[in-house]
Structure formats: C-alpha cells, structure tokens
Short mmCIF file of C-alpha atoms in Angstrom, two decimals:
data_model
loop_
_atom_site.label_atom_id
_atom_site.label_comp_id
_atom_site.label_asym_id
_atom_site.label_seq_id
_atom_site.Cartn_x
_atom_site.Cartn_y
_atom_site.Cartn_z
CA MET A 717 17.53 53.49 25.95
CA THR A 718 18.55 50.18 27.51
CA GLU A 719 16.06 47.55 28.67
CA LYS A 720 17.01 48.30 32.30
CA GLN A 721 16.24 52.01 31.82
CA LYS A 722 12.89 51.14 30.23
CA ASN A 723 11.93 48.69 32.95
CA PRO A 724 14.19 48.89 36.05
CA GLN A 725 11.80 46.62 37.95
CA LYS A 726 12.67 43.70 35.67
CA GLU A 727 16.35 43.83 36.63
CA VAL A 728 16.17 43.59 40.44
CA PHE A 729 15.54 40.55 42.62
CA TYR A 730 12.80 42.39 44.50
CA SER A 731 10.75 43.18 41.41
CA LYS A 732 7.83 41.29 42.95
CA GLY A 733 8.42 42.84 46.37
CA LEU A 734 9.92 41.71 49.67
CA HIS A 735 8.41 40.69 52.96
CA PHE A 736 9.25 42.72 56.05
CA GLU A 737 7.51 43.41 59.31
CA CYS A 738 9.27 44.88 62.32
CA GLN A 739 9.43 42.38 65.17
CA ARG A 740 10.36 45.08 67.74
CA CYS A 741 13.62 43.28 68.50
CA SER A 742 15.58 46.56 68.39
CA PHE A 743 18.39 44.92 66.37
CA CYS A 744 18.51 47.90 64.00
CA CYS A 745 18.53 50.34 66.95
CA GLY A 746 21.56 49.03 68.76
CA HIS A 747 23.41 46.04 70.14
CA SER A 748 26.51 46.76 68.05
CA PRO A 749 28.52 49.87 67.17
CA GLY A 750 27.27 51.95 64.29
CA PHE A 751 26.18 55.37 63.16
CA VAL A 752 22.83 57.02 62.64
CA TYR A 753 23.76 59.94 60.41
CA LEU A 754 21.58 63.04 60.58
CA SER A 755 20.50 65.14 57.61
CA LEU A 756 19.04 68.63 57.84
CA ARG A 757 15.54 67.13 57.69
CA ASP A 758 16.41 64.71 60.49
CA LEU A 759 17.94 67.35 62.74
CA LYS A 760 15.02 69.75 62.34
CA ALA A 761 12.44 67.01 63.01
CA LEU A 762 14.28 65.79 66.11
CA CYS A 763 14.76 69.29 67.50
CA LEU A 764 11.06 69.97 67.03
CA ALA A 765 10.09 66.66 68.66
CA LYS A 766 12.36 67.30 71.65
CA LYS A 767 11.49 71.04 71.74
CA MET A 768 15.19 71.90 71.72
CA THR A 769 17.44 74.30 69.89
CA VAL A 770 19.90 72.85 67.40
CA LYS A 771 22.78 73.69 69.74
CA ALA A 772 21.16 71.99 72.74
CA PHE A 773 20.15 68.91 70.75
CA VAL A 774 23.60 68.50 69.20
CA GLU A 775 25.30 68.87 72.58
CA GLU A 776 23.04 66.33 74.30
CA TYR A 777 22.32 63.73 71.62
CA CYS A 778 24.99 63.95 68.92
CA ARG A 779 28.59 63.16 68.08
CA TRP A 780 30.87 63.64 65.09
CA ALA A 781 31.58 60.74 62.78
CA ASP A 782 34.30 60.51 60.18
CA TRP A 783 32.87 60.57 56.65
CA TYR A 784 34.18 59.09 53.42
CA THR A 785 35.41 62.45 52.12
CA GLY A 786 37.70 62.99 55.11
CA SER A 787 35.29 65.41 56.77
CA GLN A 788 33.05 64.84 59.76
CA VAL A 789 29.27 64.54 59.84
CA LEU A 790 26.61 64.65 62.51
CA ALA A 791 25.45 61.36 64.03
CA LEU A 792 23.45 60.31 67.06
CA LYS A 793 25.34 59.17 70.15
CA GLU A 794 25.13 55.62 71.39
CA GLN A 795 24.52 54.34 74.89
CA LYS A 796 27.21 52.21 76.57
CA ASN A 797 25.53 49.02 75.29
CA TYR A 798 25.57 50.49 71.73
CA ASP A 799 21.82 51.17 71.67
CA CYS A 800 20.85 54.45 70.04
CA ILE A 801 20.68 57.36 72.47
CA LEU A 802 17.00 57.74 71.57
CA TRP A 803 16.18 54.09 72.41
CA ASN A 804 14.44 53.36 75.71
CA LYS A 805 12.25 50.24 75.32
CA GLY A 806 11.20 51.88 72.06
CA CYS A 807 12.21 54.94 70.08
CA SER A 808 11.60 58.10 72.10
CA CYS A 809 11.29 60.05 68.84
CA TYR A 810 9.58 57.47 66.63
CA GLU A 811 7.41 59.96 64.72
CA ALA A 812 10.46 62.15 64.04
CA ARG A 813 12.97 59.33 63.55
CA PRO A 814 15.76 59.87 61.03
CA VAL A 815 15.31 58.77 57.43
CA GLN A 816 18.06 56.21 57.96
CA CYS A 817 15.84 54.58 60.60
CA SER A 818 12.54 54.87 58.76
CA THR A 819 13.90 53.29 55.57
CA TRP A 820 15.29 50.16 57.27
CA PRO A 821 15.76 47.49 55.85
CA PHE A 822 15.50 48.90 52.35
CA TRP A 823 18.91 50.56 52.27
CA SER A 824 20.56 50.52 48.86
CA TRP A 825 23.40 48.19 49.86
CA MET A 826 20.98 45.78 51.54
CA VAL A 827 18.75 45.42 48.48
CA GLU A 828 21.58 45.47 45.95
CA THR A 829 21.56 41.68 45.63
CA LYS A 830 19.51 38.78 46.92
CA GLU A 831 22.64 37.59 48.68
CA SER A 832 23.10 40.86 50.59
CA TRP A 833 19.40 40.83 51.57
CA GLU A 834 19.61 37.22 52.81
CA GLU A 835 22.83 37.90 54.71
CA CYS A 836 21.18 40.81 56.56
CA ALA A 837 18.06 38.71 57.17
CA LYS A 838 20.18 36.36 59.31
CA GLU A 839 20.31 39.11 61.94
CA CYS A 840 16.95 40.84 61.42
CA PRO A 841 14.00 38.61 62.34
CA GLY A 842 11.54 40.88 60.51
CA MET A 843 13.08 40.38 57.09
CA ASN A 844 11.29 37.78 54.93
CA LYS A 845 8.31 37.91 57.30
CA GLY A 846 5.11 39.88 57.45
CA ARG A 847 3.59 42.08 54.82
CA LEU A 848 4.76 42.22 51.23
CA TRP A 849 6.36 45.57 50.36
CA SER A 850 5.90 46.42 46.70
CA PHE A 851 8.71 47.23 44.31
CA GLU A 852 7.57 50.88 44.35
CA GLU A 853 7.65 51.06 48.16
CA ILE A 854 11.09 49.48 48.29
CA GLU A 855 12.39 51.86 45.63
CA SER A 856 10.91 54.85 47.45
CA ASN A 857 12.72 53.83 50.64
CA ARG A 858 15.95 52.99 48.83
CA LEU A 859 16.01 56.37 47.09
CA ALA A 860 15.13 58.25 50.29
CA TYR A 861 18.04 56.49 52.01
CA GLU A 862 20.44 57.35 49.18
CA LYS A 863 19.38 61.01 49.00
CA ASN A 864 19.52 61.57 52.75
CA THR A 865 22.80 63.48 52.96
CA PRO A 866 24.29 63.85 56.44
CA LEU A 867 25.12 67.31 57.76
CA HIS A 868 28.80 68.20 57.79
CA ARG A 869 30.37 69.90 60.80
CA GLU A 870 30.53 73.31 59.08
CA GLU A 871 26.84 73.12 58.16
CA VAL A 872 25.85 72.38 61.75
CA PHE A 873 27.94 75.28 63.08
CA LYS A 874 26.26 77.58 60.55
CA LEU A 875 22.80 76.38 61.68
CA ILE A 876 23.73 77.09 65.31
CA GLU A 877 25.13 80.51 64.40
CA ASP A 878 21.98 81.40 62.43
CA GLU A 879 19.76 80.15 65.25
CA GLU A 880 21.65 82.30 67.76
CA LYS A 881 21.41 85.38 65.51
CA ASN A 882 17.65 84.87 65.09
CA SER A 883 17.27 84.42 68.84
CA GLN A 884 19.10 87.71 69.49
CA LYS A 885 16.85 89.53 66.98
CA GLU A 886 13.74 88.27 68.79
CA ASN A 887 15.01 89.56 72.15
#
C-alpha cells in the first residue's frame, strides 16, 4: 500500500480544509452557457418538488446535451440570459437541487490542484471566504459529484414509458 493510499489527506492541497460560503451572487447558477446534468436522483427529487410527472418535467425544464461517449444526457434548460431555468432571484427548487449544484464548488476538477481552485475563485466570490470546510466534507462533496451519473436519453424514455404504464394500471 502506497503512502497516498494510507493517508490520502496528506497528498491534497485541501488537507486542512478550504473556506467557502455562498455569497448569493448566482455566478454558479447562470450568467454564462453551461450544463446542469441530471441523474436519476436529481430527476426524481425535482419531479417531486414540482409535483410533476417525469414526462411533464422533462418537456418543460429539460434539454438534451451531448455527452463524452457520443450519446446524449438530460440537462436543465437555460434562460435567454444563461441563468438556470430554475433560477428566479433564488433557486425555485433549492431543497431538491441537483447534486451538481449542491456540491459546488467542490467538484473534482476544481479541487484537483491549488491552481485550479484559485483560478475558479477569481469568478466565485464565496471561495476562500466564510466557514472552513473540512477535508472530509470536501471529499464527501467531491465523491458525490463524481458518482452523480447523468441520465442518458434511453434511460429517460424508459422512465417515461414505465410511468405511463403505471398510470394506466392505476386507472
């Protein structure tokens, strides 16, 4: 076993934690083009929060985004100014927000190096301010971000199909 495997905390620049406190600037919720990818957990939570079926939610709030594997995955739409479709002077689904949103700014690529963290901090006024997040909290967020797999088009269609079948059985 290598030293890094024995003590991964020793190897990362945030081993003593990082400061972050949201400044409510909405930088991470819009202002420039981007994607908020939705996992199964995200989609279910948002549908429940909005009291909508998967089909209705996808039609109203979602779009398809090209993915690295050449397939397409589910993502939230953006408003004309690039703000998230769920943003309206605050997140309209804050308690059910996607994992991608709730783990900001502890995404794996952002905490990979001190340089990447500092580069991102130039645009996010909450980074390097506020409370100290522990190594364990950062790792928990980083891993949640990494494991949050977006839904592929075929998976969404299957969810809609299953939902429609269950609806027909109930009627």
